[in-house]
Short mmCIF file of C-alpha atoms and ligand atoms in Angstrom, two decimals:
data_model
loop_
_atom_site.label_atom_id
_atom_site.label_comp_id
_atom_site.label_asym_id
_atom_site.label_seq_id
_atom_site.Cartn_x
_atom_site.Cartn_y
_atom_site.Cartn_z
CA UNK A 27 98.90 78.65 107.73
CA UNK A 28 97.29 78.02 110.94
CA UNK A 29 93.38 77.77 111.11
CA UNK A 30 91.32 81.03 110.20
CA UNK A 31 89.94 81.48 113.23
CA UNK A 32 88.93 85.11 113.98
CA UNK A 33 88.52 84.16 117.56
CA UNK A 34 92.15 83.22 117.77
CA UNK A 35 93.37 85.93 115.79
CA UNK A 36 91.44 88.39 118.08
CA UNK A 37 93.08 86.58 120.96
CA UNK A 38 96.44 87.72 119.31
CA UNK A 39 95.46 91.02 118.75
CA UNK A 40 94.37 91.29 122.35
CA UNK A 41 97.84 89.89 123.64
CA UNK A 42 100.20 92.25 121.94
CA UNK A 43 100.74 89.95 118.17
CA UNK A 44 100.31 90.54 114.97
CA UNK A 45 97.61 89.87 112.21
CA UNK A 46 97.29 90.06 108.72
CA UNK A 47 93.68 90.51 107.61
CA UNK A 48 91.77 90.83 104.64
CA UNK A 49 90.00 94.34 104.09
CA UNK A 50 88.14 95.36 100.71
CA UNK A 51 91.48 97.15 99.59
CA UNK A 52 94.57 95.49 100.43
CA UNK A 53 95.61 92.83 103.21
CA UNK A 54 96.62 94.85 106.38
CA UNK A 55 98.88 94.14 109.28
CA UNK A 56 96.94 94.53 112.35
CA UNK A 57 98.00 95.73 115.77
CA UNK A 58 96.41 97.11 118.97
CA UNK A 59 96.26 100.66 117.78
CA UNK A 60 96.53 101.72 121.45
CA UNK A 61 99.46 99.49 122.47
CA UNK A 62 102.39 101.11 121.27
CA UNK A 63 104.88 98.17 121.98
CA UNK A 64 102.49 96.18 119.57
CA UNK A 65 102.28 98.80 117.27
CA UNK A 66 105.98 98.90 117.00
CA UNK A 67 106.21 95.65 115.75
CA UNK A 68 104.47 96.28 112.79
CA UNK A 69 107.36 98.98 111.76
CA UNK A 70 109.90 96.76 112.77
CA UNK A 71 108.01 93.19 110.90
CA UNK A 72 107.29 95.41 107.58
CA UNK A 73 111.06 97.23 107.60
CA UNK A 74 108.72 100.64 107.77
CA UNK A 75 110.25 103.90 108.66
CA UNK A 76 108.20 105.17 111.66
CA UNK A 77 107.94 108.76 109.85
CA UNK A 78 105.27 106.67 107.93
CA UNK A 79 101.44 106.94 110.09
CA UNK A 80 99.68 104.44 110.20
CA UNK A 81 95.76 103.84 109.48
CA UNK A 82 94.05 102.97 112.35
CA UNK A 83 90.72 100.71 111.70
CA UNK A 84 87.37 100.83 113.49
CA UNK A 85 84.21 98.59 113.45
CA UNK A 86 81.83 101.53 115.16
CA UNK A 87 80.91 105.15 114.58
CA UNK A 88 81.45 105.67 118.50
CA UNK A 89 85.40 104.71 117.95
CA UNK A 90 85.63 107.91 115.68
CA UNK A 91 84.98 110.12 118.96
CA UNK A 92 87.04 108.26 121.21
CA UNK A 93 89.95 108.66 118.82
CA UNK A 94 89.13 112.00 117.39
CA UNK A 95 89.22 115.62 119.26
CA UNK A 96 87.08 117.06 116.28
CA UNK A 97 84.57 115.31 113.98
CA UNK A 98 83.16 117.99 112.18
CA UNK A 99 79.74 117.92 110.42
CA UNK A 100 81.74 117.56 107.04
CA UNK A 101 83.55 114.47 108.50
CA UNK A 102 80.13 112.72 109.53
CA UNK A 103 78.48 113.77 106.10
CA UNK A 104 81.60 111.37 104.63
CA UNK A 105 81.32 109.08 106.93
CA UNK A 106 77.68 108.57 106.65
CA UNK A 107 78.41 108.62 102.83
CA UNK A 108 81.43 105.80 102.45
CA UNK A 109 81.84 103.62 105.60
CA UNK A 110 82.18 101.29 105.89
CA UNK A 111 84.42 101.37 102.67
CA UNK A 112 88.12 102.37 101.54
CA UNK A 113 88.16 106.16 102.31
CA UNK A 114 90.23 107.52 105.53
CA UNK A 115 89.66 110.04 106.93
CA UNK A 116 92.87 112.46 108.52
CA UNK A 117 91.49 114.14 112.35
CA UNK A 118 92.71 116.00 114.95
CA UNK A 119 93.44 112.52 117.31
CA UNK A 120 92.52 112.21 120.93
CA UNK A 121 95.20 111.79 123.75
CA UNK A 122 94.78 107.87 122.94
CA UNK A 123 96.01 107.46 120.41
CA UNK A 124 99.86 106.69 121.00
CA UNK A 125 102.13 109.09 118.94
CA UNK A 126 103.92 105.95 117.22
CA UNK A 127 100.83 105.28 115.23
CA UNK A 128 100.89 108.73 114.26
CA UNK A 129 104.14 108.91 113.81
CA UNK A 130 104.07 112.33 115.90
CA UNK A 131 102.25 114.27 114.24
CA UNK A 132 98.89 115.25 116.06
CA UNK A 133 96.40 113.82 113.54
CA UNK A 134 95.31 110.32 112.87
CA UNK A 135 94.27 108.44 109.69
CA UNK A 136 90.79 106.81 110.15
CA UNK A 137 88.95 104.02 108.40
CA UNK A 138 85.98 101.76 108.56
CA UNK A 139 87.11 98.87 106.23
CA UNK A 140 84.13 97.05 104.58
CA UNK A 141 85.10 93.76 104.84
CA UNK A 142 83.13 91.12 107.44
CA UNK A 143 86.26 89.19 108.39
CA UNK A 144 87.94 92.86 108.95
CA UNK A 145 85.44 94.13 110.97
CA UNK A 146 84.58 91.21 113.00
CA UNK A 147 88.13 91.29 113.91
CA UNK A 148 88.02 94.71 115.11
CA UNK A 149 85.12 93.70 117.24
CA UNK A 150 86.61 90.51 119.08
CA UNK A 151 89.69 92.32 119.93
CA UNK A 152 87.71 94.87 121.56
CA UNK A 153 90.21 98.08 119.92
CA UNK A 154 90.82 100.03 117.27
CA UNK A 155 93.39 98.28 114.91
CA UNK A 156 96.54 100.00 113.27
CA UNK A 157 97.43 98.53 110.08
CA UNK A 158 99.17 99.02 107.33
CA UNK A 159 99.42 96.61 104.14
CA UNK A 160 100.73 93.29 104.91
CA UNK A 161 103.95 93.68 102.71
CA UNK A 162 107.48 94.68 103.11
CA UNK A 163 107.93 98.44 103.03
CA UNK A 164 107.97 99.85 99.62
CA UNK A 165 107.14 96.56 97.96
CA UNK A 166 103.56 95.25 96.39
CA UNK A 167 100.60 95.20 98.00
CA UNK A 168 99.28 92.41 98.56
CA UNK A 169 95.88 91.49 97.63
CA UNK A 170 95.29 87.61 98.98
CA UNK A 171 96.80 85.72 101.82
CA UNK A 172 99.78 83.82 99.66
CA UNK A 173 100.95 87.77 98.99
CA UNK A 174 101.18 88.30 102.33
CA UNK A 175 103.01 84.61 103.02
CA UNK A 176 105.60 85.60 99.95
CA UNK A 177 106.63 88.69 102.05
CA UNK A 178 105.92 88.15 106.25
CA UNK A 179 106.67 84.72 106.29
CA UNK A 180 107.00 85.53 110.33
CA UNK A 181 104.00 87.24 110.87
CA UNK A 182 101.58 85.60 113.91
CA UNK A 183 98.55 84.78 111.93
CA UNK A 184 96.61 85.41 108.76
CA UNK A 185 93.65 85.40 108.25
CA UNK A 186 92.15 84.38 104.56
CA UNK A 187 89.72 86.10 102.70
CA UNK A 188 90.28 85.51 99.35
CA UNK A 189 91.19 88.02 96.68
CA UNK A 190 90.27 91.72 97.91
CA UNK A 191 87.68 93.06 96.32
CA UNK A 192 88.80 97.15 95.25
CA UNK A 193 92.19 96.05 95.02
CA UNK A 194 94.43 98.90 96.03
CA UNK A 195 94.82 101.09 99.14
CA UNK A 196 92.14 103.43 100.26
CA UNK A 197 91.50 107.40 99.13
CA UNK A 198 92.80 109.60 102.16
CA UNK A 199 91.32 112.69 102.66
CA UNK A 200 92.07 115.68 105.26
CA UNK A 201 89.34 118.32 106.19
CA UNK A 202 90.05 121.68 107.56
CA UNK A 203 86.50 123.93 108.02
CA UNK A 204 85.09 124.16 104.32
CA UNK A 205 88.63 122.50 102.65
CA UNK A 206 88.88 118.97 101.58
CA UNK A 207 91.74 117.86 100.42
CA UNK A 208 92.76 114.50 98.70
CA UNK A 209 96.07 113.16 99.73
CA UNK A 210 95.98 109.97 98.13
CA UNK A 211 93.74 108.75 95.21
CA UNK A 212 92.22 105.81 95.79
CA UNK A 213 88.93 103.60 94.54
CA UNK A 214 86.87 106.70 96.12
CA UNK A 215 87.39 109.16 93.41
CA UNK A 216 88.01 113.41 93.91
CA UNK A 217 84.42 113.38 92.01
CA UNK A 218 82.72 111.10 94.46
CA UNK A 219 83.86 113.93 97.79
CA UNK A 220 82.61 116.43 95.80
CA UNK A 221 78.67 115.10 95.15
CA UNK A 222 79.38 114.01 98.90
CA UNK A 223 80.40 117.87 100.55
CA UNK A 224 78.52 119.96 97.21
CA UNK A 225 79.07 123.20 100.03
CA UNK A 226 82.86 122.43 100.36
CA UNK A 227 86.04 122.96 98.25
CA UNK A 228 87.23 119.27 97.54
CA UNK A 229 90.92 119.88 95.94
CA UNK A 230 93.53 117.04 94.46
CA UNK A 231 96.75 117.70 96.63
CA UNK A 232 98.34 114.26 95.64
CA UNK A 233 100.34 115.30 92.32
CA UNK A 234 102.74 113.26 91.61
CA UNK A 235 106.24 114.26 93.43
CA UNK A 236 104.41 116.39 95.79
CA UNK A 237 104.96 114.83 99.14
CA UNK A 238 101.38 116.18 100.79
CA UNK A 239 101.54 112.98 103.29
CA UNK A 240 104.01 111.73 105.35
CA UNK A 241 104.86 108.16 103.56
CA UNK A 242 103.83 109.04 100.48
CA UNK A 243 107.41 108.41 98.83
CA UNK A 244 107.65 108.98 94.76
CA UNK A 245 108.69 105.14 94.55
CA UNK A 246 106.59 102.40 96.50
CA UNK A 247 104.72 99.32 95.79
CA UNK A 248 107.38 98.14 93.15
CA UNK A 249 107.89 94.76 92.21
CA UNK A 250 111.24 93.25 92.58
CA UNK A 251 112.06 93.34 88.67
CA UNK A 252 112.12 96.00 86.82
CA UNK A 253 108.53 97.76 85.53
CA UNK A 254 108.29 100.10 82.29
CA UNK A 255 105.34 102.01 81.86
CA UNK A 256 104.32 100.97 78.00
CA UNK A 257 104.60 104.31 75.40
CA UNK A 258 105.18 105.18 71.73
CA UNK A 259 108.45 105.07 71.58
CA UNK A 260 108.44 101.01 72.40
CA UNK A 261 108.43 99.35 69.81
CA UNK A 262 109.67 96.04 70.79
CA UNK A 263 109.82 94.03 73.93
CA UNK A 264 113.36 92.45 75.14
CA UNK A 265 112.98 88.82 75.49
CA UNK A 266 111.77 87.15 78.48
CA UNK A 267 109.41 90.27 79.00
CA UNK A 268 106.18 90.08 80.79
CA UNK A 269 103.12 92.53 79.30
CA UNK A 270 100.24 93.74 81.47
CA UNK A 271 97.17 94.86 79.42
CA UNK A 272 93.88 96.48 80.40
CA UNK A 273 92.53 96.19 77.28
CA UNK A 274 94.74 96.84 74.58
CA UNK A 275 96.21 95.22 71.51
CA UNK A 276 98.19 92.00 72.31
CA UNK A 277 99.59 91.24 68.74
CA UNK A 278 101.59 95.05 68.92
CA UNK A 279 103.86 93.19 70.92
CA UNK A 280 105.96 89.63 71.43
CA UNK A 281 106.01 89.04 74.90
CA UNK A 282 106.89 85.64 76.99
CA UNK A 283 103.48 86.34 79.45
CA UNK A 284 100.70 88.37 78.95
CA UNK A 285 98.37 89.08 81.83
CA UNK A 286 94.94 91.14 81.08
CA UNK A 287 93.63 92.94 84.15
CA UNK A 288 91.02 93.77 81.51
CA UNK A 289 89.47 93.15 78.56
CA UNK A 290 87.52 96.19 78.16
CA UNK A 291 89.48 99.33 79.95
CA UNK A 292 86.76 98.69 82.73
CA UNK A 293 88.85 101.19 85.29
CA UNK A 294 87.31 98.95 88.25
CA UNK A 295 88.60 95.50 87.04
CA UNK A 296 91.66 96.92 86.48
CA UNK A 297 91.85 98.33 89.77
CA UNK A 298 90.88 95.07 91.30
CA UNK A 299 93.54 92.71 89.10
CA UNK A 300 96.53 95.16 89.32
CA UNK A 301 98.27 94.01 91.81
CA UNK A 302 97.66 90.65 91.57
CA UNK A 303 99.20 91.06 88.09
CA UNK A 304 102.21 92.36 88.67
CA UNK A 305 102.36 89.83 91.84
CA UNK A 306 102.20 86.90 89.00
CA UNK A 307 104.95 88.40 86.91
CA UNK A 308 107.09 89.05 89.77
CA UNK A 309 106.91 85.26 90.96
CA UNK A 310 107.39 83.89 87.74
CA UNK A 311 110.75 83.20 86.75
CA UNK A 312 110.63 83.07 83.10
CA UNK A 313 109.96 86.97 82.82
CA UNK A 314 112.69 89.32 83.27
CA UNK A 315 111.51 92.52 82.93
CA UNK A 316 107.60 94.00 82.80
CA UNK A 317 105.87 95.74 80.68
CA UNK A 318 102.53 97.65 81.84
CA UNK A 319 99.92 99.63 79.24
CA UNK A 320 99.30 102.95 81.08
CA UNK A 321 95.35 104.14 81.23
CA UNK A 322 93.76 107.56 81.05
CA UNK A 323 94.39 110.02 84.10
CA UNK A 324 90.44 110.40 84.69
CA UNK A 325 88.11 109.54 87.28
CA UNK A 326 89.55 106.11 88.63
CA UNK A 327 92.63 106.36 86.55
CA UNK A 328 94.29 109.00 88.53
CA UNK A 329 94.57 106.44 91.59
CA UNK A 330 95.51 103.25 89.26
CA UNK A 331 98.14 105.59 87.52
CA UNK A 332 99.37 106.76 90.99
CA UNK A 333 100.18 102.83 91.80
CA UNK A 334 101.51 102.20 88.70
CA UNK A 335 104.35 105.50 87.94
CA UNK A 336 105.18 104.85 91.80
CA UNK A 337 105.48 100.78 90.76
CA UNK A 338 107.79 101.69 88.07
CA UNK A 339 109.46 104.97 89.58
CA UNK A 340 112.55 103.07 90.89
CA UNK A 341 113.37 101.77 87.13
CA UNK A 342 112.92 104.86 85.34
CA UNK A 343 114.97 106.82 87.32
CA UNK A 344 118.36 106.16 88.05
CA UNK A 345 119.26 108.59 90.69
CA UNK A 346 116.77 107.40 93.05
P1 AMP B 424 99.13 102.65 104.22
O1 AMP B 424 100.60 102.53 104.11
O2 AMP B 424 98.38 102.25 103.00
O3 AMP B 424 98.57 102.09 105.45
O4 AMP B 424 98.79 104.21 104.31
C1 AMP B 424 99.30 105.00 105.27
C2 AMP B 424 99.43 106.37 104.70
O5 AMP B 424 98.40 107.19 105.21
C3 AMP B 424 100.71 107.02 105.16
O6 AMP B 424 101.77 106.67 104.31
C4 AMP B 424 100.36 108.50 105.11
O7 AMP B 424 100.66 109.01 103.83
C5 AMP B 424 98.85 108.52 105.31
N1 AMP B 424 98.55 108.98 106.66
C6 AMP B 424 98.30 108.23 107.75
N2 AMP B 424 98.10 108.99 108.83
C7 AMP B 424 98.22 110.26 108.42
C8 AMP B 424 98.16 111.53 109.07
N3 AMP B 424 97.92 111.62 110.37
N4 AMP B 424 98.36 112.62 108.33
C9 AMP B 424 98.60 112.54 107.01
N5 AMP B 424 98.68 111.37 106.34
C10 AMP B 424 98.50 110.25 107.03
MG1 MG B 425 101.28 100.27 102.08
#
């Protein structure tokens, strides 16, 4: 890796390159969000269909209007509320923003990432940034810069942050008058909108299958073996398997690895250490196959149980 310098990696931005960058969720892969012919590099570095928006990042409040025909008192009350931090926010978008980010459609995703490196970035390149996670399309996110090496080898510069601190991607929300609705669970939970908007009806549109959101396929962020989703009816493990715990009983099982994200069920360590986990038992080349405890669908759970049956969809279903 080249030096982690977010002057140079500003520079890059500025000229039309690519950057991977931490943010507190996952690494992104930066662009220009108002260059299209940078922007398109992103789809064509991460093997992403362009039906699939992208999240543009910003670093002020004043962005939001630039990019944004309609910011609505509802949309300030959450932005107020949770940026900077890992909830976007879907808007009508201004003539700006070019319709490859968007992938046509006449909204944009918005985000104010809270993460220093991320949002100094944002500031030396002078623009909004588009970014996506730094990984191959469909594949794991990547949550530290040697994730992001393992998949976009070619990629201009990265710039290290360490491990991410919330671990997977961010809630997205869209808000129409007095309707919020969640399109993808994330860290910030359906209960956390609704203390933030108490006059508005926050609903969960983001059921599994449903596709509410452009991009938001049934399978995604798999690992390159295959991933079970641990139940009754398993009693024993095939050799060579690896076994991800959050908490749960070890000695139930005979497994080659076992990786806690865990000790406790604590839904935000497990959040934080999921992909990381099932990044260490895809690189290592004793385990075969993976094994993963599943958690309760509550609070926090509905977004780490969203990663996880979308991790393992590919596997459990042969037709896809
Ligand atoms: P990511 O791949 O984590 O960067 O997240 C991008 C996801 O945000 C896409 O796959 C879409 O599901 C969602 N998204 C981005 N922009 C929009 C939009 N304008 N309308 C609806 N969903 C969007
Ligand atoms: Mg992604």
């Amino acid at each position: 890796m080249k030096n982690n310098s977010i002057d140079e990696a500003a520079q890059i931005i500025k000229n039309g390159g690519l950057v991977a960058f931490p943010t507190e969720t996952v690494y992104g892969l930066g662009a220009n969000a108002l260059n299209p012919f940078a922007v398109a590099k992103i789809f064509e570095l991460k093997e992403r269909p362009t039906f699939d928006p992208l999240i543009v990042h910003i670093a002020s409040f004043d962005d939001l209007k630039t990019l944004s025909t309609d910011v609505s008192e509802n949309v300030m009350r959450l932005v107020k509320h949770f940026w900077p931090g890992p909830l976007t926010i879907v808007l009508p978008k201004s003539s700006i923003v070019p319709d490859i980010v968007s992938s046509g459609l006449d909204t944009v995703g918005i985000r104010m990432p809270n993460n220093p490196i991320a949002l100094d970035l944002i500031r030396k390149s002078n623009c909004p940034i588009a970014a996506p996670s730094a990984n191959k399309f469909g594949q794991l996110s990547p949550v530290n810069a040697s994730h992001v090496k393992k998949q976009l080898p070619d990629v201009d510069y990265i710039l290290d942050g360490g491990n991410t601190s919330v671990g997977i991607e961010s809630t997205i929300v869209s808000i129409e008058g007095d309707t919020c609705q969640l399109l993808r669970p994330g860290f910030i939970t359906l209960e956390d909108i609704e203390n933030a908007l108490p006059n508005t009806f926050v609903f969960n549109n983001s059921k599994p299958g449903k596709l509410v959101s452009p991009g938001l396929l049934k399978s995604h962020y798999s690992p390159k073996k295959p991933l079970y989703i641990l139940n009754d009816s398993i009693r024993n493990l095939p050799e060579y398997s690896g076994l991800i715990l959050h908490g749960g009983n070890n000695s139930l099982y005979t497994a080659q690895k076992v990786i806690y994200t865990s000790q406790t069920f604590n839904k935000i360590e497990i959040t934080a250490n999921l992909f990381a986990s099932l990044h260490e038992m895809e690189e290592d080349e004793s385990v075969k196959t993976i094994y993963i405890e599943p958690v309760e669908e509550k609070g926090l759970g509905i977004a780490i149980m969203d990663r996880v049956k979308k991790a393992a969809y590919q596997y459990n279903n042969s037709s896809n």
